[in-house]
CSV table of C-alpha atoms in Angstrom, one decimal:
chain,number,residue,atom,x,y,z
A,1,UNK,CA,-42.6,10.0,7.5
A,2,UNK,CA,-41.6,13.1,5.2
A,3,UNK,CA,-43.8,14.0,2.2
A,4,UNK,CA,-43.3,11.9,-0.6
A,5,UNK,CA,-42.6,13.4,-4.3
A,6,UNK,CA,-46.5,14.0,-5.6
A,7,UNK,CA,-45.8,11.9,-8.5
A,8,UNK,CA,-45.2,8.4,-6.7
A,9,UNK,CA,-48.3,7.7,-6.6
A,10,UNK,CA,-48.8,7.8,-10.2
A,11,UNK,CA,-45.7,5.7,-10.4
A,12,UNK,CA,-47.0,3.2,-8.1
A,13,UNK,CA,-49.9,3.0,-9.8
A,14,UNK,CA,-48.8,1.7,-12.8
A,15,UNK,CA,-46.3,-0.6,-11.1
A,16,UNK,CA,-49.4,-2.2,-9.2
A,17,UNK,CA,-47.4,-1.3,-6.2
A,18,UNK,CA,-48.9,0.5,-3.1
A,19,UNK,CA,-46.9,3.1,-1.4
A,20,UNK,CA,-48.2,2.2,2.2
A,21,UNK,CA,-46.6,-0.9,1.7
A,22,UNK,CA,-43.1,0.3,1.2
A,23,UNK,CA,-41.4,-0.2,5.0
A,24,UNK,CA,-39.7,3.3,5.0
A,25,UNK,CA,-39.0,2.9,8.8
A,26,UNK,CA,-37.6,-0.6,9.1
A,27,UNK,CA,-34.0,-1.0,9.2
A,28,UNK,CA,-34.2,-4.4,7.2
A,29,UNK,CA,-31.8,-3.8,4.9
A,30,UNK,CA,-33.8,-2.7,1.6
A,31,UNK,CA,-31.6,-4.1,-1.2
A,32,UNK,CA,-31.9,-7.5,0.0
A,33,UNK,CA,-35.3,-7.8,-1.5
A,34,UNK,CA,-33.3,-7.3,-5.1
A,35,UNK,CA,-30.4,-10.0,-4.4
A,36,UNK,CA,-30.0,-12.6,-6.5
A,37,UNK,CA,-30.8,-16.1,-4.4
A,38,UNK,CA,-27.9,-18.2,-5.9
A,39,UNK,CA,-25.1,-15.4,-6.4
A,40,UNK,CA,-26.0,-13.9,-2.7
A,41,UNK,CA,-25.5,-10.6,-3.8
A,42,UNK,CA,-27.2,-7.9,-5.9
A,43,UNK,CA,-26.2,-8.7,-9.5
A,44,UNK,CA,-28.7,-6.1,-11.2
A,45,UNK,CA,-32.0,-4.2,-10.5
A,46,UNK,CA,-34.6,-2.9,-13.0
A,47,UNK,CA,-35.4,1.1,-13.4
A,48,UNK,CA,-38.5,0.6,-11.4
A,49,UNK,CA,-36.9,-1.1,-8.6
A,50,UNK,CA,-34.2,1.8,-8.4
A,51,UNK,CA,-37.1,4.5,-7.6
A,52,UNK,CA,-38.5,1.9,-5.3
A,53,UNK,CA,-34.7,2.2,-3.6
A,54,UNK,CA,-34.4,6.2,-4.2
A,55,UNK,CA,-38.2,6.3,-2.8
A,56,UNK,CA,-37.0,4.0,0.4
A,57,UNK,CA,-34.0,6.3,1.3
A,58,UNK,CA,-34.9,9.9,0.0
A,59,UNK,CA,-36.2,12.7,2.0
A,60,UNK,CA,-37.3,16.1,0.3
A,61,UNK,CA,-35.3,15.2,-2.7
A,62,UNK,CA,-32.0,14.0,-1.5
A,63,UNK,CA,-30.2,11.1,0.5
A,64,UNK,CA,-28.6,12.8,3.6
A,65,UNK,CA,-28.0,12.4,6.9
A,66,UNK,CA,-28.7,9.1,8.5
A,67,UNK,CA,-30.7,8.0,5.8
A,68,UNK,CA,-27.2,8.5,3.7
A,69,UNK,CA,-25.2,6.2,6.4
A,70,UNK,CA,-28.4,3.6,6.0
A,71,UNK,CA,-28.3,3.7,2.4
A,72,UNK,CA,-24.5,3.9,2.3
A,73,UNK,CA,-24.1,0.5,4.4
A,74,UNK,CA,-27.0,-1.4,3.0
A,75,UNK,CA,-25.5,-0.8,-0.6
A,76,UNK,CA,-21.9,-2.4,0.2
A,77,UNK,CA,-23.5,-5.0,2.4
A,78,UNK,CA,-25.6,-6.2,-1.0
A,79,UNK,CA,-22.9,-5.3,-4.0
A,80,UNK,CA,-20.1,-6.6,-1.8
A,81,UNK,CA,-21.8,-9.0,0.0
A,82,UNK,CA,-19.1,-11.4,1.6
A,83,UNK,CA,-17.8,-8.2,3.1
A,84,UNK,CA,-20.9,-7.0,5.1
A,85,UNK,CA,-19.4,-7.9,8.7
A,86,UNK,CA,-17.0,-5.1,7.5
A,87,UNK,CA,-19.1,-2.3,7.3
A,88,UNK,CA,-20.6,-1.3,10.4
A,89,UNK,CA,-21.0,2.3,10.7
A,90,UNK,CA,-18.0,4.1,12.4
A,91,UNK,CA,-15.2,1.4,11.5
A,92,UNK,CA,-12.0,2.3,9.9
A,93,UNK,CA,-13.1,0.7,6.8
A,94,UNK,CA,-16.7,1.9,6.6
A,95,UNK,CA,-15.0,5.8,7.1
A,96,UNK,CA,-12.3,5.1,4.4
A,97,UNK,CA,-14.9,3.5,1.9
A,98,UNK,CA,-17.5,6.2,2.5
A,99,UNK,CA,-15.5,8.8,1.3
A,100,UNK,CA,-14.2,7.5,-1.4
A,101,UNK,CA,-17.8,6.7,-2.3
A,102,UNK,CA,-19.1,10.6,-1.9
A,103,UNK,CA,-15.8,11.8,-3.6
A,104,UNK,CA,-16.4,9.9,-6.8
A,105,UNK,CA,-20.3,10.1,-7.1
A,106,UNK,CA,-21.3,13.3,-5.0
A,107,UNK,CA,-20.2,15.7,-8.0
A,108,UNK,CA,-21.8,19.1,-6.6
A,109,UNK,CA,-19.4,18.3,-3.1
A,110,UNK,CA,-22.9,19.0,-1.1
A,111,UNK,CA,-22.7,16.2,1.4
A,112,UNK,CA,-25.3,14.2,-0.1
A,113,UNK,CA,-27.1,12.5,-3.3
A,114,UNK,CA,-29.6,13.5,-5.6
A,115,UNK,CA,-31.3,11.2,-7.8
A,116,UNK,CA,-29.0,11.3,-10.6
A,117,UNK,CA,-26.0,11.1,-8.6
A,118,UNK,CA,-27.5,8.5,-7.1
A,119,UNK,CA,-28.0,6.4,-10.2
A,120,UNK,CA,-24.9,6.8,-10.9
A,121,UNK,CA,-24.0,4.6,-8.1
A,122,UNK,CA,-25.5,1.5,-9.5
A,123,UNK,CA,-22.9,-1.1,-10.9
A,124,UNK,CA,-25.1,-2.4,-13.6
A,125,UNK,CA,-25.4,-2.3,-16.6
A,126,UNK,CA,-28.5,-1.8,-19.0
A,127,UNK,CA,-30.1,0.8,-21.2
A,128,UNK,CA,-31.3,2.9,-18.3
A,129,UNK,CA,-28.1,2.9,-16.3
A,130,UNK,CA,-25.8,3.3,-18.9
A,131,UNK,CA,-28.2,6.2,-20.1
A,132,UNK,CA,-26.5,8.0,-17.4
A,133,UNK,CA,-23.1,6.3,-17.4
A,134,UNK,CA,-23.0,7.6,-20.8
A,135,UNK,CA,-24.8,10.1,-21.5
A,136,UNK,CA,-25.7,11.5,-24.9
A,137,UNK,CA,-23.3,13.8,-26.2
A,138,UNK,CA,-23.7,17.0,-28.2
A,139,UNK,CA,-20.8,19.1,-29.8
A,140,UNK,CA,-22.4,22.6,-28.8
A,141,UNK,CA,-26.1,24.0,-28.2
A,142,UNK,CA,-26.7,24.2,-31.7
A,143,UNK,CA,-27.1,20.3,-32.4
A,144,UNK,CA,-29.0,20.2,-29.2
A,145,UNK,CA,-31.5,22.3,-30.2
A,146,UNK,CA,-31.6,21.0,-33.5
A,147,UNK,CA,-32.5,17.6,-31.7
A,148,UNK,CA,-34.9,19.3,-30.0
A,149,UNK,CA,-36.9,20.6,-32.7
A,150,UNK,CA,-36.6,17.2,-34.2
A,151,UNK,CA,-37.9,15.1,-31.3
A,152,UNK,CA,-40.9,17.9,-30.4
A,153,UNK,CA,-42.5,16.4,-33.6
A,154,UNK,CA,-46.0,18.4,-32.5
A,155,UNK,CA,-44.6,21.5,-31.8
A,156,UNK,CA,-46.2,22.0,-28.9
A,157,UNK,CA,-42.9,23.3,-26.8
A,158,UNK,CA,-42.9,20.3,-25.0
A,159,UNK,CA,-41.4,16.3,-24.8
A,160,UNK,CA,-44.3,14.1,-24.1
A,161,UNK,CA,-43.8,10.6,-22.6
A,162,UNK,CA,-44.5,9.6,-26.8
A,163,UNK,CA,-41.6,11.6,-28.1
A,164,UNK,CA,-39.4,10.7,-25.2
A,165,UNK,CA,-40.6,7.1,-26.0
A,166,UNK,CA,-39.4,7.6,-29.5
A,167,UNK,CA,-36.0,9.4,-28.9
A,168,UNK,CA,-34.5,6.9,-26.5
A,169,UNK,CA,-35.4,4.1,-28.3
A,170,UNK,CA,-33.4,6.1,-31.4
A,171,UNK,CA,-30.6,6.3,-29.0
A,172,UNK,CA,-30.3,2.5,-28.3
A,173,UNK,CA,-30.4,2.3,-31.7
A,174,UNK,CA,-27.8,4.6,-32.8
A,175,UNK,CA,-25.6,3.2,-29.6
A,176,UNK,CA,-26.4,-0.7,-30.5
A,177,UNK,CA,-27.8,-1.1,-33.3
A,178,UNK,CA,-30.5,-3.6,-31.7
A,179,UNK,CA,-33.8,-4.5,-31.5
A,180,UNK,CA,-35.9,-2.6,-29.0
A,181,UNK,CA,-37.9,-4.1,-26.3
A,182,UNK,CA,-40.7,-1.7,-26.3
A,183,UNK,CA,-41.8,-3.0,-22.1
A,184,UNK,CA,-38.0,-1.7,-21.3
A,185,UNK,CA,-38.3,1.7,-23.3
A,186,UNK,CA,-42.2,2.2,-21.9
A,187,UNK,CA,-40.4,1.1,-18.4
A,188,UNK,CA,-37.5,3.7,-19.3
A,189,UNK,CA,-39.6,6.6,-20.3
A,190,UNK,CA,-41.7,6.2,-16.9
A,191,UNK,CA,-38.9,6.6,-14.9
A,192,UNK,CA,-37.6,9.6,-16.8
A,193,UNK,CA,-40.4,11.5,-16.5
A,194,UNK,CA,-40.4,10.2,-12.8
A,195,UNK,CA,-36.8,11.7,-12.2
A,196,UNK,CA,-36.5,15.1,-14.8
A,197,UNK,CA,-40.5,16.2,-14.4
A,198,UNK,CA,-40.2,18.5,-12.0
A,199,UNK,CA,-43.4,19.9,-11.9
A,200,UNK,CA,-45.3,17.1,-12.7
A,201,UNK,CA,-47.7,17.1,-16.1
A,202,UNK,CA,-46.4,15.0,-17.6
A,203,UNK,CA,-44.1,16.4,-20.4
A,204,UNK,CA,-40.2,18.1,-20.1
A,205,UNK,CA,-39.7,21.4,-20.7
A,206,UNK,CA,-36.4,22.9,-22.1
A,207,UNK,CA,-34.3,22.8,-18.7
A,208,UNK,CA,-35.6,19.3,-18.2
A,209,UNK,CA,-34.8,17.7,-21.4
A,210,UNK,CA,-31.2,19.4,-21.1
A,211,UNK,CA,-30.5,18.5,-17.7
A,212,UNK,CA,-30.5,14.7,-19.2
A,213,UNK,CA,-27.6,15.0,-21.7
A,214,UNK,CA,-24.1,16.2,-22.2
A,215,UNK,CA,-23.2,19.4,-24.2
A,216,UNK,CA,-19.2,19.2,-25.0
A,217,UNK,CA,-18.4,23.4,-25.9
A,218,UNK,CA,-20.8,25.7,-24.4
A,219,UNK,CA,-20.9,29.5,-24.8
A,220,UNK,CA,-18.9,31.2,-22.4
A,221,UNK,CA,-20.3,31.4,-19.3
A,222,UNK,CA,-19.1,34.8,-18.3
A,223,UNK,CA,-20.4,36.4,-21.8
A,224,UNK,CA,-23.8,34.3,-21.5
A,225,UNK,CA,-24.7,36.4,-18.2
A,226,UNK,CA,-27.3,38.5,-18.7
A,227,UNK,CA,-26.1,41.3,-17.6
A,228,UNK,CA,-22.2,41.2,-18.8
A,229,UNK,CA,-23.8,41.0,-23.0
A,230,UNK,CA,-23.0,44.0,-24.7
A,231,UNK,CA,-22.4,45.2,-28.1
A,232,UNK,CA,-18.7,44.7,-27.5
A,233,UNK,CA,-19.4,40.6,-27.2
A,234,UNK,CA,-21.4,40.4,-30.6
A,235,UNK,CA,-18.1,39.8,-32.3
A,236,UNK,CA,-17.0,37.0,-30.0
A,237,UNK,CA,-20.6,35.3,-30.0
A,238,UNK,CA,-20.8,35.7,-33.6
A,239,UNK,CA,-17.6,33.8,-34.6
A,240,UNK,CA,-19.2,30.6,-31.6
A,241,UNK,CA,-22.3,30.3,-32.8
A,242,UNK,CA,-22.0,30.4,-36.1
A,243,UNK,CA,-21.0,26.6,-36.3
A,244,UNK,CA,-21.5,25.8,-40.3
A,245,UNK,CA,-19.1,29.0,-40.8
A,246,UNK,CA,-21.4,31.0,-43.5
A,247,UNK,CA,-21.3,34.4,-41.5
A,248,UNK,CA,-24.7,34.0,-41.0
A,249,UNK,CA,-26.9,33.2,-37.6
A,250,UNK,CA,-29.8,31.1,-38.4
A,251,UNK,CA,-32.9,30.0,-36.5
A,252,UNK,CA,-30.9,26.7,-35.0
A,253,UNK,CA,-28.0,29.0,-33.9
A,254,UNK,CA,-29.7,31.8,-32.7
A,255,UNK,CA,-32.0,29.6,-30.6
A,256,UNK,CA,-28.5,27.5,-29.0
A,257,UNK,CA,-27.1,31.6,-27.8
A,258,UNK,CA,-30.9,32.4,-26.1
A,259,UNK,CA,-31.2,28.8,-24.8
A,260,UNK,CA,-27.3,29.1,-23.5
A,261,UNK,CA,-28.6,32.4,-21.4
A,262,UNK,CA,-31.2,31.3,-20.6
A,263,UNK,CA,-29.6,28.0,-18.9
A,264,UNK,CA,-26.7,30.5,-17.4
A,265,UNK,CA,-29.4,32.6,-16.1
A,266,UNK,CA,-32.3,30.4,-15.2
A,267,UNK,CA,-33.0,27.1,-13.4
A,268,UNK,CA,-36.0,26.3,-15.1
A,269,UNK,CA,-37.4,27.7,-18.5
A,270,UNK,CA,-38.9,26.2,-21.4
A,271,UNK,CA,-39.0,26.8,-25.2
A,272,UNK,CA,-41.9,29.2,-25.2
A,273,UNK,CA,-39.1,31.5,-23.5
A,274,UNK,CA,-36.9,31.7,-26.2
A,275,UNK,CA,-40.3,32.2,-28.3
A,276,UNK,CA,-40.6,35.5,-26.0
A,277,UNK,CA,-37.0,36.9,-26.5
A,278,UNK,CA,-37.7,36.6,-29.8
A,279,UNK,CA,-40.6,38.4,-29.8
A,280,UNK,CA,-39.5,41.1,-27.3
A,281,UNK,CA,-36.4,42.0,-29.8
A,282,UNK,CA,-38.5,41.6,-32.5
A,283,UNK,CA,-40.7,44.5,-30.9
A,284,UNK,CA,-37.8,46.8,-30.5
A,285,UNK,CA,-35.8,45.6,-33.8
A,286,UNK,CA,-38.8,45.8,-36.8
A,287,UNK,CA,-36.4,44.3,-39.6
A,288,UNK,CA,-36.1,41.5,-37.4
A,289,UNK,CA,-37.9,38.9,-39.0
A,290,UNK,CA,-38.1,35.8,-36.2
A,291,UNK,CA,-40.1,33.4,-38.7
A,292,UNK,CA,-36.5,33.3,-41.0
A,293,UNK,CA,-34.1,34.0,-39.5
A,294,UNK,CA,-30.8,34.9,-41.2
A,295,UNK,CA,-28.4,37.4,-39.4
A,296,UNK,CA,-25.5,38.4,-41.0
A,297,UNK,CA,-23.0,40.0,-38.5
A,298,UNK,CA,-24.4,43.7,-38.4
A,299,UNK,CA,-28.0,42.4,-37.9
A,300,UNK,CA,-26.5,39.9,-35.2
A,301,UNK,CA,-25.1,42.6,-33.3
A,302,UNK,CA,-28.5,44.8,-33.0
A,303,UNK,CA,-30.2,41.6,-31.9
A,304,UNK,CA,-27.1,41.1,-29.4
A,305,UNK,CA,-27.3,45.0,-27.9
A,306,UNK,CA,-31.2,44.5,-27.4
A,307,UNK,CA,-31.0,40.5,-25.8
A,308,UNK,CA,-30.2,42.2,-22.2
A,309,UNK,CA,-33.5,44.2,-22.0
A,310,UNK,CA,-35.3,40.9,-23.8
A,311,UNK,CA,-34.0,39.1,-21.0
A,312,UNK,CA,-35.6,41.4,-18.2
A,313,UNK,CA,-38.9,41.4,-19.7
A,314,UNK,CA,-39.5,38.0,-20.0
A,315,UNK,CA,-42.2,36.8,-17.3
């Protein structure tokens, strides 16, 4: 059996479930605990029982392979149940279905499913899948990180599973305008961390928290490259980010261009990075004043010339 994730255990653990009792290798079909006895067929499934699914058919991060083809026909034989003589693997129909399946939900076109591709699959609807179905949007970087600094309410640089707690129960209010079942938003937060915690203390960094939600307008790719900024794109980057159009950069805005690099740049970083840009121009640029900052467009560009050699000396 392949290595599980390090952090089931501590999921397990608080769902009183233990992992050796998980049948990994039987080919039961592993929905069919979660059907519904008088429907017959699977007609919803709670966020713990989705990582007990993604646990089930996973290996190394990833449903692939023969475990994609098991997962692939238990799934129709559960959703679609009267149909399950239908599927068996090879058929016209089970070839046909599978790859309309892959095309709509394997979005990176790799061949197989992460986890969040894989919720995605999930025809139900709650405040965990739809979480995903619809994600939260922001207009540009700017009101991200403004969210940011708004939901790290101790300053610490990080999400902990108490500010998560707090900002998706502020989302299902926003998107409902209902009352909150705390056991849902505790269950909610636990699987959250479960999926986006990559390394596994507990808290989200920067990536992590922005790898959950939706930014509509990004910087421009090409220009956010680390080594394509010049002095030439402080004009362009200038007239982006500054969003409330007062021809200056402030802290919000200035933080949305470094964490745009950074996530151009990086596949994992947090916000003590941007802390150490800041720092290493601040070093080079001594009327830079990173406590308050306000940049008119001359200032901006110095800081702009400088943000390539910031950029290679972060650790």
């Amino acid at each position: 059996m392949s290595a599980l994730n390090p952090y089931v255990n501590l999921f397990y653990d608080w769902a009183e479930i233990k992992v050796k009792d998980l049948p990994h290798l039987k080919q039961k079909n592993f929905f069919e605990q979660f059907v519904d006895d008088k429907e017959g067929y699977l007609v919803t499934i709670t966020p713990s029982q989705f990582v007990k699914c993604w646990i089930h058919y996973s290996r190394d991060g990833f449903i692939e392979g023969k475990m994609l083809d098991r997962f692939f026909v238990d799934y129709c034989e559960c959703v679609n149940f009267q149909e399950r003589e239908q599927f068996q693997r090879g058929g016209d129909l089970y070839r046909h279905v599978r790859k309309g399946f892959m095309e709509m939900y394997d979005t990176n076109e790799d061949g197989q499913l992460d986890i969040v591709e894989t919720v995605k699959t999930m025809p139900f609807h709650s405040h965990f899948f739809d979480f995903f179905r619809k994600p939260k949007v922001y207009p540009t970087s700017v009101e991200f990180m403004k969210c940011w600094k708004f939901t790290d309410k101790n300053n610490d640089g990080f999400i902990d599973e108490c500010e998560l707690n707090d900002y998706i129960s502020s989302l299902i209010l926003t998107n409902e305008n209902s009352e909150i079942d705390e056991q849902e938003v505790d269950e909610i937060v636990r699987v959250l961390m479960f999926m986006f915690d990559v390394n596994r203390d507990r808290k989200l960094h920067l990536s992590e928290i922005r790898s959950m939600v939706k930014i509509a307008e990004q910087g421009d790719p090409w220009v956010c490259r680390a080594e394509k900024i010049t002095s030439r794109c402080a004009k362009e980057l200038f007239k982006y980010y500054d969003r409330d159009k007062n021809h200056i950069i402030d802290d919000f805005e200035l933080d949305a261009l470094l964490c745009d690099v950074l996530a151009e740049n990086r596949k994992n970083y947090h916000y003590f990075d941007i802390i150490e840009l800041k720092d290493n121009i601040s070093r080079k640029i001594f009327t830079f004043n990173k406590t308050q900052i306000q940049l008119n467009k001359k200032e901006f560009a110095k800081v702009v010339v400088m943000l390539k050699e910031a950029f290679d000396s972060l650790v």
